[in-house]
mmCIF file of C-alpha atoms and ligand atoms in Angstrom:
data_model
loop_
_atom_site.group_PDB
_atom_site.id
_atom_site.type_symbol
_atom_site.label_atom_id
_atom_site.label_comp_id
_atom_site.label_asym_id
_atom_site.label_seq_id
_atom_site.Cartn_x
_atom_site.Cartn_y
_atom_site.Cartn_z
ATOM 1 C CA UNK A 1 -3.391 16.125 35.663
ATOM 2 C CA UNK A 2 -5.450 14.839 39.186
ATOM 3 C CA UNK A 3 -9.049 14.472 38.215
ATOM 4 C CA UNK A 4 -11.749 13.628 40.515
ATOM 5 C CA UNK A 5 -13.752 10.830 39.438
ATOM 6 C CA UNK A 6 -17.071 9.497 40.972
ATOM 7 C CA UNK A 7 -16.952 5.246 41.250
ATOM 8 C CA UNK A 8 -19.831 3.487 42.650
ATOM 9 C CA UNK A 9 -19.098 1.059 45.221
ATOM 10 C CA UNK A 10 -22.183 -0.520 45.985
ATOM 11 C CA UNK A 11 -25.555 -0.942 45.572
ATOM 12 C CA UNK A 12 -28.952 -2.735 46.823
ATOM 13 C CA UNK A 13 -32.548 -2.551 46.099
ATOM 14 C CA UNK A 14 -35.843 -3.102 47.628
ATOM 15 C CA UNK A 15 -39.406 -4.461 46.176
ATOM 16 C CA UNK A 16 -42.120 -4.787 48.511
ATOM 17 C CA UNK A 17 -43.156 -8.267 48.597
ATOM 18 C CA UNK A 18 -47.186 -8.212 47.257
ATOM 19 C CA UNK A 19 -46.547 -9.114 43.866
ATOM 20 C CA UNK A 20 -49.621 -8.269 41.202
ATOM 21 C CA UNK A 21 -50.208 -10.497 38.300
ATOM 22 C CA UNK A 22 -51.684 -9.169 34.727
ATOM 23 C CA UNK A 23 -54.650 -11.415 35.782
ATOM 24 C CA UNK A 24 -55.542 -9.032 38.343
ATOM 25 C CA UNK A 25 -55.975 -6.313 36.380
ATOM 26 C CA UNK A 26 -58.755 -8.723 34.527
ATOM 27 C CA UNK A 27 -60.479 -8.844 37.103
ATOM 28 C CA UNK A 28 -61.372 -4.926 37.812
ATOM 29 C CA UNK A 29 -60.642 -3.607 34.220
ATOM 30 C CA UNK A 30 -61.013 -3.707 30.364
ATOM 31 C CA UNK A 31 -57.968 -5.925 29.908
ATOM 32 C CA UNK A 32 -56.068 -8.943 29.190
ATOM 33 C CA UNK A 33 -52.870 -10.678 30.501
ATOM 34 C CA UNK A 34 -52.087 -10.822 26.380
ATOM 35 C CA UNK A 35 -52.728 -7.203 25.144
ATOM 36 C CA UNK A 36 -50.474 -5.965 28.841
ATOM 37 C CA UNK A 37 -47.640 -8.219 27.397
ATOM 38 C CA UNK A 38 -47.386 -7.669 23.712
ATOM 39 C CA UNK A 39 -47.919 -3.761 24.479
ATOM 40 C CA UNK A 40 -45.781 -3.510 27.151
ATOM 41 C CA UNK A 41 -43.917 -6.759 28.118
ATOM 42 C CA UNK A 42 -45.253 -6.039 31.549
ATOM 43 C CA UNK A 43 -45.643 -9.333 33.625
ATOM 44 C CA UNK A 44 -46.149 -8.610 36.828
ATOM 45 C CA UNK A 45 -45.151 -5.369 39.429
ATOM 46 C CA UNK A 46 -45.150 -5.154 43.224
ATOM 47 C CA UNK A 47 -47.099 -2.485 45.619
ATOM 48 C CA UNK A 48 -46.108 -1.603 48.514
ATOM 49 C CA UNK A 49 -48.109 -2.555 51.860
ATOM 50 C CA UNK A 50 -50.216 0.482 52.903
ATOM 51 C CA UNK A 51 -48.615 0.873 55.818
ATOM 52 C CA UNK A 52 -44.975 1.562 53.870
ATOM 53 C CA UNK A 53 -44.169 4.539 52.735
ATOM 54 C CA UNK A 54 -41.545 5.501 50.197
ATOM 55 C CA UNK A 55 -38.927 6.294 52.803
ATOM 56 C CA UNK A 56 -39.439 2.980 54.188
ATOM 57 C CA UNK A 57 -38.643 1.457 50.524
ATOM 58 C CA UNK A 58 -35.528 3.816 50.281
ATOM 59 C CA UNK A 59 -34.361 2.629 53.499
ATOM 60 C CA UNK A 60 -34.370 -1.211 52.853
ATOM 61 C CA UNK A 61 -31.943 -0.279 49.569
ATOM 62 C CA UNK A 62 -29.968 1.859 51.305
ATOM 63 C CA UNK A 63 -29.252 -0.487 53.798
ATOM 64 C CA UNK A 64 -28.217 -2.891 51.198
ATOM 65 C CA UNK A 65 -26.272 -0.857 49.616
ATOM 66 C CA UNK A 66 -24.189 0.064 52.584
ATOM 67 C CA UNK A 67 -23.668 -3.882 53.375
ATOM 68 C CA UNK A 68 -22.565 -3.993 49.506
ATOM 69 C CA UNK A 69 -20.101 -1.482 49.703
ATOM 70 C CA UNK A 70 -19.072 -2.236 53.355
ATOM 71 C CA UNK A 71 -19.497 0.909 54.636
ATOM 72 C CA UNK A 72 -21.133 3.021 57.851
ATOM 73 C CA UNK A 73 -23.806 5.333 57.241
ATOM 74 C CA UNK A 74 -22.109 7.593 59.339
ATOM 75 C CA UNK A 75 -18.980 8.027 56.615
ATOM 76 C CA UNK A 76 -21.519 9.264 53.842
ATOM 77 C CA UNK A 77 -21.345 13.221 53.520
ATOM 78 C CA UNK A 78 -24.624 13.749 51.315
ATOM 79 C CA UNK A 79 -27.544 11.522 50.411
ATOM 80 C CA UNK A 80 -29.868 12.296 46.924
ATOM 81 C CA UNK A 81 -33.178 10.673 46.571
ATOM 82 C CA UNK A 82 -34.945 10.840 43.829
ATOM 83 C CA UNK A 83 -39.199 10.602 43.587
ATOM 84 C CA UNK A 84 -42.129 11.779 42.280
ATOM 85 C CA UNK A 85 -44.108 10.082 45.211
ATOM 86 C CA UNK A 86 -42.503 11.236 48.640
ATOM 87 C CA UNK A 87 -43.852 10.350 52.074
ATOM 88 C CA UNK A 88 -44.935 14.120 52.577
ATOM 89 C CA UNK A 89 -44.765 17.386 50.769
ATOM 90 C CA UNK A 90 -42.412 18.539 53.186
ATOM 91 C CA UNK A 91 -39.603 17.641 55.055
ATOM 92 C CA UNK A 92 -38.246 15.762 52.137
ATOM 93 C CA UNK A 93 -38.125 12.177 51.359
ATOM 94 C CA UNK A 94 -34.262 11.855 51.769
ATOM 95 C CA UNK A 95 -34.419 13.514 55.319
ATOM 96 C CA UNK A 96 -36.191 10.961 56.828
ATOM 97 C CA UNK A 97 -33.629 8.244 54.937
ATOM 98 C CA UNK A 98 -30.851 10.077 56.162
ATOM 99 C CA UNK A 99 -32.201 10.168 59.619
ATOM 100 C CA UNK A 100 -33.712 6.343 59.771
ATOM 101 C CA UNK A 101 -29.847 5.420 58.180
ATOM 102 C CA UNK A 102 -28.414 7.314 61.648
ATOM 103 C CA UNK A 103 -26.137 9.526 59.022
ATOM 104 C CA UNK A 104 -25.059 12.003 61.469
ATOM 105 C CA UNK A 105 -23.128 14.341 59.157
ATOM 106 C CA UNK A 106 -23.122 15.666 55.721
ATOM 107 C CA UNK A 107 -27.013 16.663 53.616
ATOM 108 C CA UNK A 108 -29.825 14.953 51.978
ATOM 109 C CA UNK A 109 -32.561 16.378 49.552
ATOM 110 C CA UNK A 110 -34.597 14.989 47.340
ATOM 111 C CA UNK A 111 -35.035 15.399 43.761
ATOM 112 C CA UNK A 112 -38.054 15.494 41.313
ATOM 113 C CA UNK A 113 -37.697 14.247 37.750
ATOM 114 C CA UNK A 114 -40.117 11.707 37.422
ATOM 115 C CA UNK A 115 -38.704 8.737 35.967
ATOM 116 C CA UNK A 116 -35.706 10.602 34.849
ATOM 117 C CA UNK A 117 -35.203 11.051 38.694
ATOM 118 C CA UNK A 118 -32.496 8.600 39.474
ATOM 119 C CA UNK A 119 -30.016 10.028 36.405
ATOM 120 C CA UNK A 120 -30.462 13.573 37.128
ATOM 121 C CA UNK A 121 -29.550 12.266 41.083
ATOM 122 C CA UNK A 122 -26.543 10.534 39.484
ATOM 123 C CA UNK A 123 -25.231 13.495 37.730
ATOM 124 C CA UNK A 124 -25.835 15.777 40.420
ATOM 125 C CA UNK A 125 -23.927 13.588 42.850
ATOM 126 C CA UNK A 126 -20.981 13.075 40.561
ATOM 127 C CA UNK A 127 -20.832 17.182 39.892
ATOM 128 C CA UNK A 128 -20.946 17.436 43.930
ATOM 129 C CA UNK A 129 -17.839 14.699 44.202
ATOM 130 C CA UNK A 130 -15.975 16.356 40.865
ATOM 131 C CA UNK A 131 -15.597 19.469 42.527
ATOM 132 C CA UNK A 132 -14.777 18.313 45.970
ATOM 133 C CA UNK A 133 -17.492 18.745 48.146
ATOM 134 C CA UNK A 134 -18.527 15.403 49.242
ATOM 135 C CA UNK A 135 -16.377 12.083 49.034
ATOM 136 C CA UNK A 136 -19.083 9.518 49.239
ATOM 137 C CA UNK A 137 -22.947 10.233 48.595
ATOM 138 C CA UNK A 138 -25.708 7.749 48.597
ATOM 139 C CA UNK A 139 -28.207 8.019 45.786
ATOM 140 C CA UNK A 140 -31.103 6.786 45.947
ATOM 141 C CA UNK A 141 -34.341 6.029 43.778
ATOM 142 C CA UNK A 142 -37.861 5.502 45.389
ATOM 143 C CA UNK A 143 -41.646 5.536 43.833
ATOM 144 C CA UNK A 144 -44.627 4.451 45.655
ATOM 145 C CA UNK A 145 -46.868 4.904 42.316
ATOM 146 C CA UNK A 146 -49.632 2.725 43.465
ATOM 147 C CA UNK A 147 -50.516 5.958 45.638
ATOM 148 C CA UNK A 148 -51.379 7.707 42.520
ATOM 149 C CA UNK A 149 -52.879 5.768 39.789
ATOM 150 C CA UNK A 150 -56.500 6.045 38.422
ATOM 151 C CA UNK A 151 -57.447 2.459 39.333
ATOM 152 C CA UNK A 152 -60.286 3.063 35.936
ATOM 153 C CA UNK A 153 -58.049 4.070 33.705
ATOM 154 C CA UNK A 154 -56.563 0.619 31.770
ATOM 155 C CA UNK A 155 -54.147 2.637 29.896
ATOM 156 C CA UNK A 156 -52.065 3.623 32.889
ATOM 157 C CA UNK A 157 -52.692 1.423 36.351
ATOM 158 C CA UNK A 158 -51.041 -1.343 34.391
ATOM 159 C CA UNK A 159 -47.997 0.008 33.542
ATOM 160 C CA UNK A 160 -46.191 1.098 37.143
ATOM 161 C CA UNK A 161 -44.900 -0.839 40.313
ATOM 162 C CA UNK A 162 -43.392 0.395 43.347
ATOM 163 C CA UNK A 163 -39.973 -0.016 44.909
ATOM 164 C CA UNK A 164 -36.224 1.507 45.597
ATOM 165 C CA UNK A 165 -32.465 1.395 44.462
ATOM 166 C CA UNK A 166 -29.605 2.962 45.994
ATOM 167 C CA UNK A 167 -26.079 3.559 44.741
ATOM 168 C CA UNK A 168 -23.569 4.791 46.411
ATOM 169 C CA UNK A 169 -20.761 6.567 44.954
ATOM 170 C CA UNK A 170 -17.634 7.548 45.919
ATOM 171 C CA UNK A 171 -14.425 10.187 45.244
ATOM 172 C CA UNK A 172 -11.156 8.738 43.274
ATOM 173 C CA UNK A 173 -8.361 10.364 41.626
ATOM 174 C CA UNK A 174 -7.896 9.232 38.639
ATOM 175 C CA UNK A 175 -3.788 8.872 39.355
ATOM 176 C CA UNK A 176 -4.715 5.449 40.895
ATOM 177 C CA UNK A 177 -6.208 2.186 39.245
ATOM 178 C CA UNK A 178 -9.343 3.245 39.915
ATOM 179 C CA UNK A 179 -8.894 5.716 36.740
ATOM 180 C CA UNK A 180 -10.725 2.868 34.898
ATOM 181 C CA UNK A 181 -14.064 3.035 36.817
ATOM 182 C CA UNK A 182 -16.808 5.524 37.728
ATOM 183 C CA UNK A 183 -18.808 8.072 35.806
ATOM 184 C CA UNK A 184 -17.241 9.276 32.619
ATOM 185 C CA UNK A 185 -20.084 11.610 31.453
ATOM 186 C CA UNK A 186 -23.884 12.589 31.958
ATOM 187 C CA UNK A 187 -26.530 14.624 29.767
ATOM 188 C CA UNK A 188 -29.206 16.198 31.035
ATOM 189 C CA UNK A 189 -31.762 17.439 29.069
ATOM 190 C CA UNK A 190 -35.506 18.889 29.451
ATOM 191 C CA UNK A 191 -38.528 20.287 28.189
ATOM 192 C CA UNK A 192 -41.702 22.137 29.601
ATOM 193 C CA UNK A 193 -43.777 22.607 26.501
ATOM 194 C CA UNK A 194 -44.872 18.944 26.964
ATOM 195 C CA UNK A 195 -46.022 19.072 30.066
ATOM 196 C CA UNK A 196 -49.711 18.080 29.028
ATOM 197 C CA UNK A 197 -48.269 14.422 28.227
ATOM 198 C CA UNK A 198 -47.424 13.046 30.965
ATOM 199 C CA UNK A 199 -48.370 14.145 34.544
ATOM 200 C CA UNK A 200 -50.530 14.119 37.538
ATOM 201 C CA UNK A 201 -54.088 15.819 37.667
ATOM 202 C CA UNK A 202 -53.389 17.488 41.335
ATOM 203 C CA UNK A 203 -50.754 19.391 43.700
ATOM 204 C CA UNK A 204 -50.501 21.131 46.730
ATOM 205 C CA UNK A 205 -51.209 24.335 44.972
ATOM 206 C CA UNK A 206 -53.586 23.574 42.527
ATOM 207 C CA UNK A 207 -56.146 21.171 44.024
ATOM 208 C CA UNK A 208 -54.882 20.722 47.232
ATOM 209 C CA UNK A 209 -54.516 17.119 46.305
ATOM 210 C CA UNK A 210 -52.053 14.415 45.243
ATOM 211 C CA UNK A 211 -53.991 13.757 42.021
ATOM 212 C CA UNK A 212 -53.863 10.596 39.552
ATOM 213 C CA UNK A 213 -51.052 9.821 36.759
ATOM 214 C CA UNK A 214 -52.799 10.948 32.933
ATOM 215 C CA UNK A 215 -50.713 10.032 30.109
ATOM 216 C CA UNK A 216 -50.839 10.573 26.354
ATOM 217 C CA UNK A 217 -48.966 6.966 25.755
ATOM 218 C CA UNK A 218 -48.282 7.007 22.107
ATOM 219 C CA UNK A 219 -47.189 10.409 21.999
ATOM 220 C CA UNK A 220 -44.788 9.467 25.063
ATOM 221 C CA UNK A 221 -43.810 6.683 23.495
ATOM 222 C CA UNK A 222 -42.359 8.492 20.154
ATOM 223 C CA UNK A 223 -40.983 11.190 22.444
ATOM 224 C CA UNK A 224 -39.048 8.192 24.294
ATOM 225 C CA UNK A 225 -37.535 6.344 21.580
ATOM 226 C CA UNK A 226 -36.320 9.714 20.207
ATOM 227 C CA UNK A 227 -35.018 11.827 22.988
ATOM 228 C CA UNK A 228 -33.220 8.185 24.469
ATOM 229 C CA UNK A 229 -31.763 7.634 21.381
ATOM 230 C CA UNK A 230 -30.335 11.626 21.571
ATOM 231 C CA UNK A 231 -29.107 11.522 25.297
ATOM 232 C CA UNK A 232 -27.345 8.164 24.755
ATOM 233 C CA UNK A 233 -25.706 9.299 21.717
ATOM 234 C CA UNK A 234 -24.529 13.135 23.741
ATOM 235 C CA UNK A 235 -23.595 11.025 26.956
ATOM 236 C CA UNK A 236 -21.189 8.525 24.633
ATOM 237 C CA UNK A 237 -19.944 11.349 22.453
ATOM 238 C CA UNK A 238 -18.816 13.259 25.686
ATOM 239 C CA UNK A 239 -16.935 10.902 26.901
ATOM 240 C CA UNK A 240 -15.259 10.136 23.533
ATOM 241 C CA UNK A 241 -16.509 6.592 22.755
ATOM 242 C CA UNK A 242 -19.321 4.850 20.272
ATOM 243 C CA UNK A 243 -21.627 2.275 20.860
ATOM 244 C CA UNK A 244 -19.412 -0.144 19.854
ATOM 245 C CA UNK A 245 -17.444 0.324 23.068
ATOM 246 C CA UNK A 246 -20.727 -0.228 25.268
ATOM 247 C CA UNK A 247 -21.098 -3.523 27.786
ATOM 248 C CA UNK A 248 -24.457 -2.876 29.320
ATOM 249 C CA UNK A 249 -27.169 -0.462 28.269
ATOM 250 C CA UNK A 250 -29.162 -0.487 31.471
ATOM 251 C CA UNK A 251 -31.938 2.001 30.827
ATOM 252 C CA UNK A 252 -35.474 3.262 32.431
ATOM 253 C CA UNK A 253 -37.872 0.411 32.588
ATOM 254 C CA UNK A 254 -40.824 1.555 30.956
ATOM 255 C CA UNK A 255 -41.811 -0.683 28.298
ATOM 256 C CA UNK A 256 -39.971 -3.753 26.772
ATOM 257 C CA UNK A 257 -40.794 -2.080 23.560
ATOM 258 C CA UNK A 258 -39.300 1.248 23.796
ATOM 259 C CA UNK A 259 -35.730 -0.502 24.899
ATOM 260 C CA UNK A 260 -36.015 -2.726 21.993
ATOM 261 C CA UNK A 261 -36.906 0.079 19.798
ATOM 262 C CA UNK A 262 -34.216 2.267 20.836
ATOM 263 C CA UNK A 263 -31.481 -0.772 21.373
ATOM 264 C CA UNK A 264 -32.080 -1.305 17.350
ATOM 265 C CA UNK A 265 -31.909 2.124 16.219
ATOM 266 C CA UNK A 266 -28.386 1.831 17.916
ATOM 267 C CA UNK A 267 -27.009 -1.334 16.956
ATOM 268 C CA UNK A 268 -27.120 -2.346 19.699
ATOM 269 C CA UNK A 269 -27.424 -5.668 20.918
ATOM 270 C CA UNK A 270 -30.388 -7.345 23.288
ATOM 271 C CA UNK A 271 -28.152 -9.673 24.851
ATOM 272 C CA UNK A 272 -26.444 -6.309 26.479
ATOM 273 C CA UNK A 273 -29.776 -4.479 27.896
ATOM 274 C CA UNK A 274 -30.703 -5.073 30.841
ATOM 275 C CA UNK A 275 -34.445 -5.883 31.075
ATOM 276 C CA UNK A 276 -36.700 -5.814 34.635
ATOM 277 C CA UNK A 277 -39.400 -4.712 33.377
ATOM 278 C CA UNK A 278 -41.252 -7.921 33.183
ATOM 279 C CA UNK A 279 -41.514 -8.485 36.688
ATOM 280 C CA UNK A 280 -41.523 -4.720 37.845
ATOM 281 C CA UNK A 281 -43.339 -2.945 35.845
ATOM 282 C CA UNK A 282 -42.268 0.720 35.654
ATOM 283 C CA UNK A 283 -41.135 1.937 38.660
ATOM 284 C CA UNK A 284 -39.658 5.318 37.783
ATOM 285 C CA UNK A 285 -37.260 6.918 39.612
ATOM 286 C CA UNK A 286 -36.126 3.093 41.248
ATOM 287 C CA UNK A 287 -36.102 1.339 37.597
ATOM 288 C CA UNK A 288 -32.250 2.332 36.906
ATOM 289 C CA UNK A 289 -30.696 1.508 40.430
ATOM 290 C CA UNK A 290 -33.081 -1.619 41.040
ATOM 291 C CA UNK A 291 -31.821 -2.890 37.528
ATOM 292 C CA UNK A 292 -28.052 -2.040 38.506
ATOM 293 C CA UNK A 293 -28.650 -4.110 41.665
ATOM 294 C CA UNK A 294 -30.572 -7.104 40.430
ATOM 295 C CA UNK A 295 -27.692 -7.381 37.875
ATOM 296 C CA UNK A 296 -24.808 -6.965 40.428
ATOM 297 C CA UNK A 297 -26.987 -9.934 42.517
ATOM 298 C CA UNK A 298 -26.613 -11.950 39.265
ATOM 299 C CA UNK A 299 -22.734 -11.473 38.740
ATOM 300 C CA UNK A 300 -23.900 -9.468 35.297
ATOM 301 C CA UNK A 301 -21.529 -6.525 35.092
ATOM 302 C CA UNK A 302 -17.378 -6.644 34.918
ATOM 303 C CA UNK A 303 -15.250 -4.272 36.791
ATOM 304 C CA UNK A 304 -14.929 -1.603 34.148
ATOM 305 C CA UNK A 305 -17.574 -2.766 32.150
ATOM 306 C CA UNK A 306 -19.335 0.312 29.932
ATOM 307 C CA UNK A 307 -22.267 1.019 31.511
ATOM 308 C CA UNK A 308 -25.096 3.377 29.586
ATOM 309 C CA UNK A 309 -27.957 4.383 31.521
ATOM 310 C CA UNK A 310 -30.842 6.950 30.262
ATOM 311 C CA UNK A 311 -34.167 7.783 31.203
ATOM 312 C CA UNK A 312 -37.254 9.832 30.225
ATOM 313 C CA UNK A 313 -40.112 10.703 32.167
ATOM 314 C CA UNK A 314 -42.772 13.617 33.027
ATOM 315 C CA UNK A 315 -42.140 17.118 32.391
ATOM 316 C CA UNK A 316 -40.631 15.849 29.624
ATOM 317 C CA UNK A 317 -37.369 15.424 31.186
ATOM 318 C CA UNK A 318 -34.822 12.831 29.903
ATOM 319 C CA UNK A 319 -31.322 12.424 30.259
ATOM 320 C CA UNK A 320 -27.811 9.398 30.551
ATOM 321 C CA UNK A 321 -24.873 8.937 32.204
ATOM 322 C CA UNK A 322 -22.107 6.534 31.166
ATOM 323 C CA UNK A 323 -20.155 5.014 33.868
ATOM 324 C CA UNK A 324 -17.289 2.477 33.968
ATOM 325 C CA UNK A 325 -18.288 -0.279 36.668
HETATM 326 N N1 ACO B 1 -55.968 -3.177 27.903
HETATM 327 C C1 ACO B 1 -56.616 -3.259 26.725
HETATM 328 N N2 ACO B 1 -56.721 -2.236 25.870
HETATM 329 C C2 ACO B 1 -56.131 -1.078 26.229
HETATM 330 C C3 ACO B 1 -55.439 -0.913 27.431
HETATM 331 C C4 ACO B 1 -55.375 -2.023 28.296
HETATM 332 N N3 ACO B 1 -54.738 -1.989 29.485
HETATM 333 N N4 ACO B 1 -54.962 0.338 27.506
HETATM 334 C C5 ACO B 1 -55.339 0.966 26.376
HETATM 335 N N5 ACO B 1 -56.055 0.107 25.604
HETATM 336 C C6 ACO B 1 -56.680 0.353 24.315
HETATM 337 C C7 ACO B 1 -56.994 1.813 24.085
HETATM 338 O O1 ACO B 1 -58.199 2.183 24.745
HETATM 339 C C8 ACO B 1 -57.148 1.834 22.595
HETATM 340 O O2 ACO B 1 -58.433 1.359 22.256
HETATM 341 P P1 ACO B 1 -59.261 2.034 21.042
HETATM 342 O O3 ACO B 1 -58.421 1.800 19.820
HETATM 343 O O4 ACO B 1 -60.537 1.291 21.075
HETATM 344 O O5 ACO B 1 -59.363 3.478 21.404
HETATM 345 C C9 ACO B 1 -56.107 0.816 22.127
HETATM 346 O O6 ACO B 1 -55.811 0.006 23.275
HETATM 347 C C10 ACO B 1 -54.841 1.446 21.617
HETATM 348 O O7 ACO B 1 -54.458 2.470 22.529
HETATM 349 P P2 ACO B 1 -53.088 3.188 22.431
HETATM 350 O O8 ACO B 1 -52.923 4.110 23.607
HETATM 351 O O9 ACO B 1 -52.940 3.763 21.083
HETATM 352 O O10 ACO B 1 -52.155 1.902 22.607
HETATM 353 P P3 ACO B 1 -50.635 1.753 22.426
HETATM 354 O O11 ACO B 1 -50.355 0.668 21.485
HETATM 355 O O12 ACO B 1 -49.970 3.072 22.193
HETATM 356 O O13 ACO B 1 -50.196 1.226 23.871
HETATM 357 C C11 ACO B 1 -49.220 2.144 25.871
HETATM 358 C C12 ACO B 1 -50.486 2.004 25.046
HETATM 359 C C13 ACO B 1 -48.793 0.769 26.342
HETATM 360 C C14 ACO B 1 -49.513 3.049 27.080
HETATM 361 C C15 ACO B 1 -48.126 2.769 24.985
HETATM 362 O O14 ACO B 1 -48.592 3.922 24.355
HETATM 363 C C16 ACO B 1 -46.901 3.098 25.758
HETATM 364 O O15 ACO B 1 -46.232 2.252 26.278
HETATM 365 N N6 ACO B 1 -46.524 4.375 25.807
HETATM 366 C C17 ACO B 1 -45.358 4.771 26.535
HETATM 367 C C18 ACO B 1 -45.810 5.317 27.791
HETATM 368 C C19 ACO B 1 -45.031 4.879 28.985
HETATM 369 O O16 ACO B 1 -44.356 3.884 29.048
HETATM 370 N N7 ACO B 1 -45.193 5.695 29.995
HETATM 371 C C20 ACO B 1 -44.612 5.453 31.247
HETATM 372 C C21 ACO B 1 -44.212 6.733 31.887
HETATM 373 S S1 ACO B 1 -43.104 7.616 30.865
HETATM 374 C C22 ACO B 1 -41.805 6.723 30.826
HETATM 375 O O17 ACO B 1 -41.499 6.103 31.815
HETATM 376 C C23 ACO B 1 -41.081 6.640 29.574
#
């Protein structure tokens, strides 16, 4: 039987270019360059200029992305972008990408998962290609979190960095060679009752404000380990393979201990997770599809290569998609 299947065919990425060292932090805050790294393997991040916005960020990787995949703006029929931290409440965020890009056909809206974002983009593009609406979408994940962190509170202005990744994907039938590519399976998954651990103290309708990040971190972290451990195991069991048959786990940079954590309660491997978060801290929605990119630069993934991606953030909402390369 024909089946539709979503393939990526490019990517890029984009971090703004003021890099912040641990040592920083020192300077302003309780902390230490030590307790930052054994806690969180957290090196260094990047924040954005203040005169960038996130659309600006999502622009540079889209653009990249494009070049990679040697294609016109103009031929993609829908463009997903995923943030917590768009330019304005409304239009959204992927409205102004989509007009900056000069895409001239097709739709763009944004979507709000926190640092889940970028899968629950992925899996909502590949449902729009599996049932033939689009051909090619650009998805795209963008944070500006510098914009809303308590610059007081040591427990959570050291963990995030800004920046973007884009991927674009496009329609295949799976009667040519490209059966052995593209997204095999996603899981989506969330949660409202935890809420309280994990989100920002403001909002249009309650204070009128954007508000600052608050985070319970040790009950996120257990929550993490957990629920990643779940999705991974639903998104391989969907698509009928084990972790055995995985190439690259490339999942949500939070902390280097939570992938580690999670990586051994697999079996799985270090040498096949993809790690950024040294030198970008956590940059939610972007942490998947600036990974992908950074590895792609580096000549890291195989065509076909097994590719498991998952992600948790606020709300709590967590989720995976396995794709071939
Ligand atoms: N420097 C020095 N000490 C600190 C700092 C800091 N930057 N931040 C917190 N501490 C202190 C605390 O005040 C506390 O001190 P106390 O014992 O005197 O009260 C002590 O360190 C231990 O605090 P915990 O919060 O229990 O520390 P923990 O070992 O859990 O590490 C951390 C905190 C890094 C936030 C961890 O809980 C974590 O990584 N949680 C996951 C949260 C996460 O990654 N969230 C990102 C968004 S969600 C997502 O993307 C998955």
């Amino acid at each position: 039987m024909r089946k539709i299947v979503a393939v990526p065919i490019g990517c890029g990425h984009y971090l703004p270019k003021r890099q912040v060292n641990n040592s920083e932090f020192e300077r302003t805050i309780d902390t230490t360059n030590e307790w930052i790294i054994s806690r969180t393997g957290i090196e260094s991040r990047h924040f954005a200029d203040p005169s960038e916005n996130t659309s600006d960020l999502a622009l540079k990787a889209a653009r990249m992305a494009l070049s990679d995949a040697k294609i016109a703006a103009s031929e993609l029929d829908a463009l997903i972008l995923a943030t917590a931290t768009p330019d304005q409440t409304f239009p959204s965020t992927a409205t102004r990408v989509q007009h900056s890009l000069g895409m001239n056909k097709g739709f763009a809206f944004d979507i709000q998962a926190v640092c889940a974002g970028f899968i629950f983009a992925l899996s909502n593009a590949n449902a729009l290609i599996k049932s033939g609406q689009v051909k090619k979408v650009m998805v795209i994940g963008a944070e500006i979190f510098s914009r809303i962190l308590d610059w007081s509170d040591r427990s959570t202005c050291i963990l995030f960095g800004d920046g973007a990744g884009a991927l674009i994907l496009e329609a295949a039938e799976n009667n040519t060679k490209e059966i052995r590519r593209g997204i095999l399976s996603t899981d989506l998954n969330s949660d409202g009752k935890y809420n309280d651990l994990l989100f920002v103290n403001g909002g249009v309708a309650t204070t009128q404000t954007s508000g600052f990040v608050e985070m319970q971190g040790r009950e996120v972290f257990k929550h993490a380990v957990s629920k990643l451990v779940s999705t991974a195991e639903n998104s391989l069991k969907a698509a009928n393979l084990s972790t055995k048959d995985v190439n690259w786990v490339v999942p949500h940079q939070a902390n280097s201990r939570i992938i580690s954590r999670t990586a051994n309660i697999m079996g799985i491997d270090m040498n096949k997770v993809v790690m950024t978060v040294s030198n970008h801290g956590n940059t939610s929605a972007a942490s998947i599809p600036i990974a992908l990119s950074c590895s792609k630069q580096q000549n890291r993934f195989k065509s076909g290569d097994l590719l498991l991606m998952k992600a948790i953030g606020g709300g709590l909402a967590w989720g995976s998609v396995a794709m071939r390369w």
